[in-house]
PDB file of C-alpha atoms in Angstrom:
ATOM      1  CA  MET A  16     102.299 106.861 123.372  1.00 38.00           C
ATOM      2  CA  PRO A  17     101.700 104.872 126.898  1.00 36.00           C
ATOM      3  CA  LYS A  18     104.690 102.995 128.174  1.00 35.00           C
ATOM      4  CA  LEU A  19     105.044  98.157 127.985  1.00 38.00           C
ATOM      5  CA  VAL A  20     105.725  97.509 130.799  1.00 33.00           C
ATOM      6  CA  VAL A  21     107.283  93.920 130.281  1.00 32.00           C
ATOM      7  CA  SER A  22     107.939  91.355 133.177  1.00 26.00           C
ATOM      8  CA  ALA A  23     108.309  87.874 132.988  1.00 25.00           C
ATOM      9  CA  GLY A  24     107.481  87.605 129.664  1.00 34.00           C
ATOM     10  CA  VAL A  25     103.628  89.531 130.536  1.00 34.00           C
ATOM     11  CA  TRP A  26     103.669  92.634 128.479  1.00 40.00           C
ATOM     12  CA  THR A  27     100.966  95.264 130.092  1.00 35.00           C
ATOM     13  CA  ARG A  28     100.901  98.885 129.478  1.00 36.00           C
ATOM     14  CA  LYS A  29     100.310 101.720 132.119  1.00 31.00           C
ATOM     15  CA  THR A  30      96.818 102.574 130.655  1.00 27.00           C
ATOM     16  CA  LEU A  31      95.573  99.553 130.637  1.00 28.00           C
ATOM     17  CA  VAL A  32      95.817  95.429 132.682  1.00 32.00           C
ATOM     18  CA  CYS A  33      94.637  92.634 129.858  1.00 37.00           C
ATOM     19  CA  ALA A  34      92.735  90.055 130.076  1.00 30.00           C
ATOM     20  CA  ALA A  35      95.585  88.140 128.575  1.00 34.00           C
ATOM     21  CA  ALA A  36      97.886  89.183 131.148  1.00 37.00           C
ATOM     22  CA  LEU A  37      95.626  88.940 133.820  1.00 27.00           C
ATOM     23  CA  ALA A  38      95.665  85.280 132.495  1.00 30.00           C
ATOM     24  CA  GLY A  39      99.734  84.978 132.534  1.00 33.00           C
ATOM     25  CA  LEU A  40      99.985  84.329 128.337  1.00 32.00           C
ATOM     26  CA  THR A  41     102.565  85.910 126.670  1.00 36.00           C
ATOM     27  CA  ALA A  42     100.269  88.072 124.754  1.00 38.00           C
ATOM     28  CA  CYS A  43      98.487  91.416 125.676  1.00 38.00           C
ATOM     29  CA  ASN A  44      95.676  92.176 123.578  1.00 36.00           C
ATOM     30  CA  GLU A  45      93.884  96.543 123.466  1.00 35.00           C
ATOM     31  CA  ARG A  46      90.478  95.079 123.323  1.00 36.00           C
ATOM     32  CA  PRO A  47      90.121  92.340 125.730  1.00 32.00           C
ATOM     33  CA  GLY A  48      88.254  89.024 124.948  1.00 30.00           C
ATOM     34  CA  ARG A  49      89.112  90.092 120.901  1.00 33.00           C
ATOM     35  CA  THR A  50      92.537  87.904 120.728  1.00 34.00           C
ATOM     36  CA  VAL A  51      92.270  83.980 118.998  1.00 35.00           C
ATOM     37  CA  ALA A  52      95.008  82.797 121.854  1.00 36.00           C
ATOM     38  CA  GLU A  53      93.729  80.876 124.348  1.00 33.00           C
ATOM     39  CA  SER A  54      94.923  80.411 127.853  1.00 33.00           C
ATOM     40  CA  ALA A  55      92.426  77.563 128.712  1.00 40.00           C
ATOM     41  CA  ASN A  56      93.204  76.292 124.603  1.00 50.00           C
ATOM     42  CA  PRO A  57      96.952  76.124 124.087  1.00 67.00           C
ATOM     43  CA  THR A  58      95.633  74.021 120.619  1.00 73.00           C
ATOM     44  CA  PRO A  59      94.164  75.640 117.703  1.00 77.00           C
ATOM     45  CA  THR A  60      90.785  75.093 116.845  1.00 79.00           C
ATOM     46  CA  LEU A  61      91.109  75.327 112.803  1.00 86.00           C
ATOM     47  CA  THR A  62      89.006  73.112 110.956  1.00 90.00           C
ATOM     48  CA  PRO A  63      91.655  72.478 107.614  1.00 90.00           C
ATOM     49  CA  LEU A  64      90.958  74.638 104.552  1.00 93.00           C
ATOM     50  CA  THR A  65      90.190  71.206 102.048  1.00 91.00           C
ATOM     51  CA  GLY A  66      92.820  71.835  99.099  1.00 93.00           C
ATOM     52  CA  ALA A  67      94.565  74.533 101.342  1.00 96.00           C
ATOM     53  CA  GLU A  68      97.669  75.505  99.331  1.00 97.00           C
ATOM     54  CA  VAL A  69     100.077  76.363 103.036  1.00 98.00           C
ATOM     55  CA  LEU A  70     102.951  79.420 102.712  1.00 98.00           C
ATOM     56  CA  VAL A  71     105.528  79.549 105.571  1.00 98.00           C
ATOM     57  CA  GLY A  72     107.903  81.554 107.010  1.00 98.00           C
ATOM     58  CA  ALA A  73     109.068  83.923 109.468  1.00 98.00           C
ATOM     59  CA  GLY A  74     112.159  86.682 109.045  1.00 98.00           C
ATOM     60  CA  ASP A  75     115.015  88.474 111.078  1.00 97.00           C
ATOM     61  CA  ILE A  76     116.595  84.041 111.136  1.00 98.00           C
ATOM     62  CA  ALA A  77     120.015  82.889 111.789  1.00 97.00           C
ATOM     63  CA  SER A  78     123.602  84.517 112.890  1.00 97.00           C
ATOM     64  CA  CYS A  79     126.087  81.297 113.257  1.00 96.00           C
ATOM     65  CA  SER A  80     126.327  82.800 117.250  1.00 94.00           C
ATOM     66  CA  SER A  81     123.298  81.588 117.797  1.00 92.00           C
ATOM     67  CA  THR A  82     120.264  78.535 117.570  1.00 95.00           C
ATOM     68  CA  GLY A  83     117.442  79.620 117.369  1.00 96.00           C
ATOM     69  CA  ASP A  84     117.123  79.810 113.532  1.00 98.00           C
ATOM     70  CA  GLU A  85     118.123  75.631 114.087  1.00 98.00           C
ATOM     71  CA  ALA A  86     114.866  75.656 116.502  1.00 98.00           C
ATOM     72  CA  THR A  87     112.421  77.070 113.682  1.00 98.00           C
ATOM     73  CA  ALA A  88     113.811  75.695 111.208  1.00 98.00           C
ATOM     74  CA  LEU A  89     112.787  72.819 113.150  1.00 98.00           C
ATOM     75  CA  LEU A  90     109.021  73.355 112.907  1.00 98.00           C
ATOM     76  CA  LEU A  91     109.846  74.429 108.645  1.00 98.00           C
ATOM     77  CA  ASP A  92     110.879  70.086 108.604  1.00 98.00           C
ATOM     78  CA  SER A  93     107.145  69.102 109.659  1.00 97.00           C
ATOM     79  CA  ILE A  94     105.057  71.729 107.196  1.00 98.00           C
ATOM     80  CA  PRO A  95     105.147  71.186 103.748  1.00 97.00           C
ATOM     81  CA  GLY A  96     104.006  74.279 101.603  1.00 98.00           C
ATOM     82  CA  THR A  97     106.065  77.566 100.635  1.00 98.00           C
ATOM     83  CA  VAL A  98     108.299  78.907 102.322  1.00 98.00           C
ATOM     84  CA  PHE A  99     108.822  82.286 102.386  1.00 98.00           C
ATOM     85  CA  THR A 100     110.947  85.097 104.286  1.00 98.00           C
ATOM     86  CA  ALA A 101     110.472  87.848 105.344  1.00 98.00           C
ATOM     87  CA  GLY A 102     113.905  89.645 105.233  1.00 96.00           C
ATOM     88  CA  ASP A 103     117.047  89.370 107.582  1.00 97.00           C
ATOM     89  CA  ASN A 104     118.223  86.407 106.434  1.00 98.00           C
ATOM     90  CA  VAL A 105     122.097  86.019 108.193  1.00 98.00           C
ATOM     91  CA  TYR A 106     123.745  88.218 110.989  1.00 97.00           C
ATOM     92  CA  PRO A 107     125.324  90.580 110.979  1.00 96.00           C
ATOM     93  CA  ASN A 108     125.441  90.831 107.773  1.00 95.00           C
ATOM     94  CA  GLY A 109     125.126  89.463 104.207  1.00 95.00           C
ATOM     95  CA  THR A 110     128.283  88.236 102.778  1.00 97.00           C
ATOM     96  CA  ILE A 111     128.431  84.256 101.329  1.00 98.00           C
ATOM     97  CA  GLN A 112     130.723  82.793 103.554  1.00 97.00           C
ATOM     98  CA  ARG A 113     127.262  83.111 106.131  1.00 97.00           C
ATOM     99  CA  TYR A 114     124.417  82.237 103.389  1.00 98.00           C
ATOM    100  CA  ARG A 115     126.467  79.255 103.461  1.00 98.00           C
ATOM    101  CA  THR A 116     127.285  78.133 107.244  1.00 98.00           C
ATOM    102  CA  CYS A 117     125.091  79.935 109.282  1.00 98.00           C
ATOM    103  CA  TYR A 118     122.395  80.299 107.361  1.00 98.00           C
ATOM    104  CA  GLY A 119     122.812  77.264 105.103  1.00 98.00           C
ATOM    105  CA  PRO A 120     122.336  74.764 107.798  1.00 98.00           C
ATOM    106  CA  SER A 121     119.270  75.469 109.413  1.00 98.00           C
ATOM    107  CA  TRP A 122     117.058  76.785 107.065  1.00 98.00           C
ATOM    108  CA  GLY A 123     118.975  76.339 103.963  1.00 98.00           C
ATOM    109  CA  ARG A 124     117.915  72.897 103.458  1.00 98.00           C
ATOM    110  CA  HIS A 125     114.289  74.226 102.758  1.00 98.00           C
ATOM    111  CA  LEU A 126     116.058  76.566  99.909  1.00 98.00           C
ATOM    112  CA  ALA A 127     114.183  74.709  97.217  1.00 98.00           C
ATOM    113  CA  ARG A 128     111.629  75.828  98.170  1.00 98.00           C
ATOM    114  CA  THR A 129     112.427  79.389  99.668  1.00 98.00           C
ATOM    115  CA  TYR A 130     111.018  82.537  98.369  1.00 98.00           C
ATOM    116  CA  ALA A 131     112.989  85.535  99.959  1.00 98.00           C
ATOM    117  CA  VAL A 132     112.630  88.770 100.148  1.00 98.00           C
ATOM    118  CA  ALA A 133     115.763  91.395 101.964  1.00 98.00           C
ATOM    119  CA  GLY A 134     116.171  92.558 104.503  1.00 97.00           C
ATOM    120  CA  ASN A 135     118.496  95.894 106.022  1.00 97.00           C
ATOM    121  CA  HIS A 136     120.978  93.004 106.740  1.00 97.00           C
ATOM    122  CA  ASP A 137     121.208  91.310 103.795  1.00 97.00           C
ATOM    123  CA  TYR A 138     121.845  94.764 102.440  1.00 97.00           C
ATOM    124  CA  ARG A 139     125.196  95.486 104.289  1.00 95.00           C
ATOM    125  CA  VAL A 140     127.057  94.310 102.094  1.00 94.00           C
ATOM    126  CA  SER A 141     127.397  95.104  97.980  1.00 95.00           C
ATOM    127  CA  SER A 142     123.864  96.120  97.971  1.00 96.00           C
ATOM    128  CA  GLY A 143     123.158  92.220  98.376  1.00 97.00           C
ATOM    129  CA  ALA A 144     126.025  90.509  96.110  1.00 97.00           C
ATOM    130  CA  ALA A 145     125.090  87.813  98.146  1.00 98.00           C
ATOM    131  CA  TYR A 146     121.842  87.687  99.054  1.00 98.00           C
ATOM    132  CA  TYR A 147     121.162  87.414  94.970  1.00 98.00           C
ATOM    133  CA  GLN A 148     123.949  84.954  94.784  1.00 98.00           C
ATOM    134  CA  TYR A 149     122.679  82.549  97.550  1.00 98.00           C
ATOM    135  CA  PHE A 150     118.829  82.536  96.879  1.00 98.00           C
ATOM    136  CA  GLY A 151     119.493  82.700  92.914  1.00 97.00           C
ATOM    137  CA  GLU A 152     115.540  83.246  91.692  1.00 95.00           C
ATOM    138  CA  ARG A 153     113.625  83.325  94.285  1.00 96.00           C
ATOM    139  CA  ALA A 154     115.052  87.037  95.881  1.00 97.00           C
ATOM    140  CA  GLY A 155     113.748  88.837  92.002  1.00 96.00           C
ATOM    141  CA  THR A 156     116.230  90.489  89.889  1.00 97.00           C
ATOM    142  CA  PRO A 157     119.284  91.484  91.604  1.00 97.00           C
ATOM    143  CA  GLY A 158     119.710  95.310  92.149  1.00 95.00           C
ATOM    144  CA  VAL A 159     115.830  94.862  91.662  1.00 97.00           C
ATOM    145  CA  GLY A 160     114.211  92.368  94.581  1.00 97.00           C
ATOM    146  CA  TYR A 161     110.878  92.624  93.785  1.00 98.00           C
ATOM    147  CA  TYR A 162     108.395  90.123  92.499  1.00 98.00           C
ATOM    148  CA  SER A 163     105.322  88.183  92.518  1.00 97.00           C
ATOM    149  CA  PHE A 164     104.177  84.404  92.375  1.00 97.00           C
ATOM    150  CA  LYS A 165     101.531  82.213  92.152  1.00 96.00           C
ATOM    151  CA  LEU A 166      99.985  80.265  94.953  1.00 96.00           C
ATOM    152  CA  GLY A 167      96.746  78.846  93.785  1.00 93.00           C
ATOM    153  CA  ASP A 168      94.183  81.595  92.999  1.00 91.00           C
ATOM    154  CA  TRP A 169      96.432  83.961  95.582  1.00 96.00           C
ATOM    155  CA  LEU A 170      99.187  86.689  94.892  1.00 96.00           C
ATOM    156  CA  ILE A 171     102.071  86.757  96.706  1.00 98.00           C
ATOM    157  CA  LEU A 172     103.421  90.391  96.103  1.00 98.00           C
ATOM    158  CA  MET A 173     107.084  90.326  97.385  1.00 98.00           C
ATOM    159  CA  LEU A 174     108.908  93.968  98.061  1.00 98.00           C
ATOM    160  CA  ASN A 175     112.279  94.860  99.126  1.00 98.00           C
ATOM    161  CA  THR A 176     111.645  97.519 101.505  1.00 97.00           C
ATOM    162  CA  ASN A 177     115.474  98.088 100.994  1.00 96.00           C
ATOM    163  CA  LEU A 178     115.349 100.641  97.253  1.00 97.00           C
ATOM    164  CA  PRO A 179     112.429 103.067  97.424  1.00 95.00           C
ATOM    165  CA  THR A 180     109.178 103.355  97.956  1.00 94.00           C
ATOM    166  CA  GLY A 181     107.268 106.754  96.694  1.00 93.00           C
ATOM    167  CA  PRO A 182     104.703 105.666  94.417  1.00 94.00           C
ATOM    168  CA  GLU A 183     106.492 106.621  91.513  1.00 95.00           C
ATOM    169  CA  SER A 184     109.454 104.914  92.190  1.00 96.00           C
ATOM    170  CA  ALA A 185     110.226 102.121  89.403  1.00 97.00           C
ATOM    171  CA  GLN A 186     108.944  99.765  92.375  1.00 98.00           C
ATOM    172  CA  GLY A 187     106.035 102.267  92.719  1.00 97.00           C
ATOM    173  CA  ARG A 188     104.469 101.694  89.558  1.00 97.00           C
ATOM    174  CA  TRP A 189     105.804  97.888  89.169  1.00 98.00           C
ATOM    175  CA  LEU A 190     103.531  97.940  92.291  1.00 98.00           C
ATOM    176  CA  ARG A 191     100.502  99.085  91.055  1.00 96.00           C
ATOM    177  CA  SER A 192     100.685  97.652  87.345  1.00 96.00           C
ATOM    178  CA  GLN A 193     100.651  93.941  89.409  1.00 96.00           C
ATOM    179  CA  LEU A 194      96.990  95.240  91.354  1.00 95.00           C
ATOM    180  CA  ALA A 195      96.156  97.530  87.924  1.00 92.00           C
ATOM    181  CA  GLY A 196      92.468  95.137  87.333  1.00 82.00           C
ATOM    182  CA  ARG A 197      92.896  91.959  89.157  1.00 83.00           C
ATOM    183  CA  THR A 198      88.746  91.850  90.026  1.00 76.00           C
ATOM    184  CA  ASP A 199      89.364  88.463  91.566  1.00 77.00           C
ATOM    185  CA  GLY A 200      91.721  86.431  93.534  1.00 86.00           C
ATOM    186  CA  CYS A 201      93.340  87.692  97.017  1.00 94.00           C
ATOM    187  CA  GLU A 202      97.356  88.911  97.865  1.00 96.00           C
ATOM    188  CA  ILE A 203      99.339  89.273  99.884  1.00 98.00           C
ATOM    189  CA  ALA A 204     102.472  91.292 100.564  1.00 98.00           C
ATOM    190  CA  ILE A 205     105.679  90.083 101.921  1.00 98.00           C
ATOM    191  CA  ALA A 206     108.580  92.329 103.205  1.00 98.00           C
ATOM    192  CA  HIS A 207     111.160  93.221 105.262  1.00 98.00           C
ATOM    193  CA  ASN A 208     110.171  97.007 107.091  1.00 97.00           C
ATOM    194  CA  PRO A 209     106.505  96.584 108.724  1.00 97.00           C
ATOM    195  CA  ARG A 210     103.802 100.146 107.893  1.00 97.00           C
ATOM    196  CA  PHE A 211     103.139  99.970 111.869  1.00 96.00           C
ATOM    197  CA  SER A 212     104.787  98.328 115.348  1.00 96.00           C
ATOM    198  CA  SER A 213     104.984  98.209 118.600  1.00 95.00           C
ATOM    199  CA  GLY A 214     108.684  97.475 118.686  1.00 93.00           C
ATOM    200  CA  PRO A 215     112.605  99.418 118.606  1.00 93.00           C
ATOM    201  CA  HIS A 216     111.731 100.193 115.117  1.00 93.00           C
ATOM    202  CA  GLY A 217     108.726 101.254 114.531  1.00 90.00           C
ATOM    203  CA  SER A 218     105.966 102.459 111.914  1.00 93.00           C
ATOM    204  CA  ASP A 219     107.690 103.217 108.957  1.00 94.00           C
ATOM    205  CA  LYS A 220     106.328 105.691 107.121  1.00 94.00           C
ATOM    206  CA  ARG A 221     107.950 105.500 104.037  1.00 95.00           C
ATOM    207  CA  LEU A 222     105.998 102.846 102.988  1.00 96.00           C
ATOM    208  CA  SER A 223     102.567 104.217 103.500  1.00 96.00           C
ATOM    209  CA  PRO A 224     102.135 105.491  98.794  1.00 96.00           C
ATOM    210  CA  PHE A 225     102.863 101.355  99.242  1.00 96.00           C
ATOM    211  CA  TRP A 226     100.234 100.839 101.745  1.00 95.00           C
ATOM    212  CA  GLN A 227      97.781 103.384 100.306  1.00 97.00           C
ATOM    213  CA  MET A 228      97.892 100.499  97.204  1.00 96.00           C
ATOM    214  CA  LEU A 229      97.381  97.361  98.795  1.00 96.00           C
ATOM    215  CA  TYR A 230      94.623  98.935 100.984  1.00 96.00           C
ATOM    216  CA  ASP A 231      92.891 100.264  97.250  1.00 94.00           C
ATOM    217  CA  ALA A 232      93.244  97.053  95.675  1.00 93.00           C
ATOM    218  CA  ASP A 233      91.504  95.555  98.633  1.00 93.00           C
ATOM    219  CA  VAL A 234      94.473  93.366  99.276  1.00 95.00           C
ATOM    220  CA  GLU A 235      94.241  91.352 103.020  1.00 96.00           C
ATOM    221  CA  LEU A 236      97.849  91.053 104.198  1.00 97.00           C
ATOM    222  CA  TYR A 237     101.106  92.798 104.539  1.00 98.00           C
ATOM    223  CA  ILE A 238     103.718  90.513 106.209  1.00 98.00           C
ATOM    224  CA  ALA A 239     106.802  92.076 107.582  1.00 98.00           C
ATOM    225  CA  GLY A 240     109.631  91.139 110.297  1.00 97.00           C
ATOM    226  CA  HIS A 241     112.310  94.233 111.268  1.00 95.00           C
ATOM    227  CA  ASP A 242     111.350  94.092 115.215  1.00 96.00           C
ATOM    228  CA  HIS A 243     111.624  90.897 116.515  1.00 95.00           C
ATOM    229  CA  PHE A 244     108.739  89.867 117.532  1.00 95.00           C
ATOM    230  CA  TYR A 245     105.030  88.737 116.957  1.00 96.00           C
ATOM    231  CA  GLU A 246     102.521  91.246 116.472  1.00 96.00           C
ATOM    232  CA  ARG A 247      98.703  91.321 115.303  1.00 96.00           C
ATOM    233  CA  PHE A 248      96.924  93.875 114.364  1.00 96.00           C
ATOM    234  CA  ALA A 249      93.541  94.964 113.109  1.00 96.00           C
ATOM    235  CA  PRO A 250      92.794  95.643 108.734  1.00 97.00           C
ATOM    236  CA  MET A 251      93.890  99.504 108.741  1.00 97.00           C
ATOM    237  CA  THR A 252      93.890 102.270 106.300  1.00 97.00           C
ATOM    238  CA  ALA A 253      97.582 103.203 104.935  1.00 95.00           C
ATOM    239  CA  SER A 254      97.074 106.306 108.125  1.00 95.00           C
ATOM    240  CA  GLY A 255      96.923 103.744 110.928  1.00 96.00           C
ATOM    241  CA  ILE A 256      93.172 104.224 111.625  1.00 97.00           C
ATOM    242  CA  ARG A 257      91.047 100.836 111.258  1.00 97.00           C
ATOM    243  CA  ASP A 258      88.748  99.366 108.866  1.00 96.00           C
ATOM    244  CA  ASP A 259      87.197  96.086 109.095  1.00 94.00           C
ATOM    245  CA  ALA A 260      85.455  96.140 106.272  1.00 92.00           C
ATOM    246  CA  ARG A 261      88.403  97.228 103.512  1.00 92.00           C
ATOM    247  CA  GLY A 262      91.256  97.220 105.951  1.00 96.00           C
ATOM    248  CA  VAL A 263      94.993  95.694 105.909  1.00 97.00           C
ATOM    249  CA  ARG A 264      95.649  92.866 108.744  1.00 97.00           C
ATOM    250  CA  GLN A 265      99.451  93.358 109.120  1.00 98.00           C
ATOM    251  CA  LEU A 266     100.711  90.331 111.050  1.00 98.00           C
ATOM    252  CA  VAL A 267     104.715  91.647 112.368  1.00 97.00           C
ATOM    253  CA  VAL A 268     107.045  88.573 112.237  1.00 98.00           C
ATOM    254  CA  GLY A 269     110.681  89.410 112.840  1.00 97.00           C
ATOM    255  CA  THR A 270     110.642  85.676 115.199  1.00 97.00           C
ATOM    256  CA  GLY A 271     112.825  83.549 113.310  1.00 98.00           C
ATOM    257  CA  GLY A 272     115.244  82.695 116.307  1.00 96.00           C
ATOM    258  CA  PHE A 273     117.761  85.783 116.054  1.00 95.00           C
ATOM    259  CA  LYS A 274     117.643  87.694 119.205  1.00 91.00           C
ATOM    260  CA  PRO A 275     113.791  88.412 120.545  1.00 89.00           C
ATOM    261  CA  TYR A 276     113.160  92.189 120.575  1.00 86.00           C
ATOM    262  CA  ALA A 277     111.297  93.219 123.668  1.00 86.00           C
ATOM    263  CA  PRO A 278     108.397  96.073 122.449  1.00 88.00           C
ATOM    264  CA  ARG A 279     108.138  99.478 123.017  1.00 89.00           C
ATOM    265  CA  ALA A 280     105.233 101.642 123.319  1.00 89.00           C
ATOM    266  CA  LEU A 281     101.792  99.462 121.675  1.00 93.00           C
ATOM    267  CA  GLN A 282     101.083 101.328 119.020  1.00 95.00           C
ATOM    268  CA  PRO A 283      96.613 101.898 118.027  1.00 95.00           C
ATOM    269  CA  ASN A 284      94.968  98.852 117.046  1.00 96.00           C
ATOM    270  CA  SER A 285      97.926  96.529 118.056  1.00 95.00           C
ATOM    271  CA  GLU A 286      96.189  92.663 118.859  1.00 93.00           C
ATOM    272  CA  VAL A 287      98.414  90.540 119.854  1.00 93.00           C
ATOM    273  CA  LEU A 288     101.434  90.580 120.885  1.00 94.00           C
ATOM    274  CA  GLY A 289     103.806  87.760 121.437  1.00 93.00           C
ATOM    275  CA  ARG A 290     108.148  87.705 122.046  1.00 91.00           C
ATOM    276  CA  SER A 291     108.142  83.472 121.332  1.00 93.00           C
ATOM    277  CA  SER A 292     110.538  82.760 118.309  1.00 96.00           C
ATOM    278  CA  GLY A 293     108.587  80.575 115.487  1.00 97.00           C
ATOM    279  CA  VAL A 294     106.745  80.851 112.692  1.00 98.00           C
ATOM    280  CA  ILE A 295     103.573  81.979 110.949  1.00 98.00           C
ATOM    281  CA  LYS A 296     101.487  79.378 108.867  1.00 98.00           C
ATOM    282  CA  LEU A 297      98.881  80.465 106.242  1.00 98.00           C
ATOM    283  CA  SER A 298      96.568  78.403 104.640  1.00 97.00           C
ATOM    284  CA  LEU A 299      95.540  79.612 101.650  1.00 97.00           C
ATOM    285  CA  GLY A 300      92.080  79.111  99.982  1.00 95.00           C
ATOM    286  CA  GLN A 301      89.395  79.700  97.906  1.00 91.00           C
ATOM    287  CA  GLY A 302      88.109  83.213  99.524  1.00 91.00           C
ATOM    288  CA  VAL A 303      89.286  82.076 102.809  1.00 93.00           C
ATOM    289  CA  TYR A 304      92.417  82.099 104.959  1.00 95.00           C
ATOM    290  CA  GLN A 305      94.149  81.139 108.089  1.00 95.00           C
ATOM    291  CA  TRP A 306      96.843  82.519 110.012  1.00 96.00           C
ATOM    292  CA  GLU A 307      98.171  80.808 112.838  1.00 95.00           C
ATOM    293  CA  PHE A 308     102.346  81.815 114.360  1.00 96.00           C
ATOM    294  CA  ILE A 309     103.686  78.037 115.950  1.00 95.00           C
ATOM    295  CA  PRO A 310     105.870  78.672 118.766  1.00 96.00           C
ATOM    296  CA  VAL A 311     108.997  76.582 119.329  1.00 96.00           C
ATOM    297  CA  ALA A 312     109.607  73.613 121.555  1.00 95.00           C
ATOM    298  CA  GLY A 313     109.524  74.755 124.769  1.00 93.00           C
ATOM    299  CA  GLU A 314     107.435  77.342 124.299  1.00 92.00           C
ATOM    300  CA  LYS A 315     103.633  78.029 124.462  1.00 89.00           C
ATOM    301  CA  PHE A 316     103.033  81.643 122.707  1.00 92.00           C
ATOM    302  CA  ARG A 317     100.065  80.933 119.705  1.00 92.00           C
ATOM    303  CA  ASP A 318      97.438  83.053 117.998  1.00 93.00           C
ATOM    304  CA  TRP A 319      95.440  81.598 115.004  1.00 93.00           C
ATOM    305  CA  GLY A 320      92.096  82.942 112.752  1.00 93.00           C
ATOM    306  CA  GLN A 321      90.578  82.715 109.882  1.00 94.00           C
ATOM    307  CA  ALA A 322      89.156  85.781 107.209  1.00 93.00           C
ATOM    308  CA  SER A 323      87.164  85.738 104.793  1.00 91.00           C
ATOM    309  CA  CYS A 324      89.030  86.850 101.135  1.00 88.00           C
ATOM    310  CA  ARG A 325      87.149  90.112  99.893  1.00 79.00           C
ATOM    311  CA  LYS A 326      85.324  90.617  96.601  1.00 58.00           C
ATOM    312  CA  ARG A 327      88.519  93.356  94.711  1.00 50.00           C
ATOM    313  CA  GLY A 328      87.810  96.129  92.218  1.00 42.00           C
ATOM    314  CA  ALA A 329      89.787  97.426  89.984  1.00 37.00           C
ATOM    315  CA  VAL A 330      92.907  99.453  90.214  1.00 42.00           C
ATOM    316  CA  ALA A 331      93.895 102.073  87.594  1.00 42.00           C
ATOM    317  CA  PRO A 332      96.975 101.362  86.239  1.00 41.00           C
TER     318      PRO A 332
END
């Protein structure tokens, strides 16, 4: 796998200097010309969806030793809708004191409209006991942590990658039951660990069974954190083969404010990379969705686009 070179915030590969790098962007697209983030037009050119539900959030968020979460929380202040977290909500570990004093003053002011998932740092103390205490019913059943909720005709699946992810695990059976028989509406899965990533943590093969279920059910998006940057992948199968017709699109959004990472090795089908802290805003309409990465004040990297929600077939329970 070719290594990424990081220089002055511009990411390239030794084997390919991408169009974004030539333009001086903090984004690199494996296929020049396919990125929707354009240097000459930093403002998204999306027509707002009438009556759309808004889902906004990120992972890898708060620490009392940094101010990154305060900057991303300022973005949430001006974006109405439902907030999600993609895990590692507080650093270095999830104690109730840190949730209250580090997460609370920033993202915590949006607690009433937040749905959370747990990351490995949330689970470092007593298997996430303080995480469940702080987020309450918006974290799922204590000790379980996977659950779902509806936004319009969209089903949002909140997964717990701290637990077993095999097809016959309790969570695997639950996920299969959630997807069984859905022939209309659209779905998004949110978890902490990404199936694919160009970052230091890399791709997580443990999630292949879950991804296969999502693929079989024509789920639109998988959103994760864990690696502290933004990365958008083309739609793929569980084994990482590009499939524009049926594949699941993944967004890595570990950009909630805690210590941005540099990438390591660009993975196949990675389309856009950006290191800015910020949030992903999803507009969920009937049969269509838009995504927009919004950076914190002072940063210029953006990414946006629109896609149709595919007609889905039934999944056997």
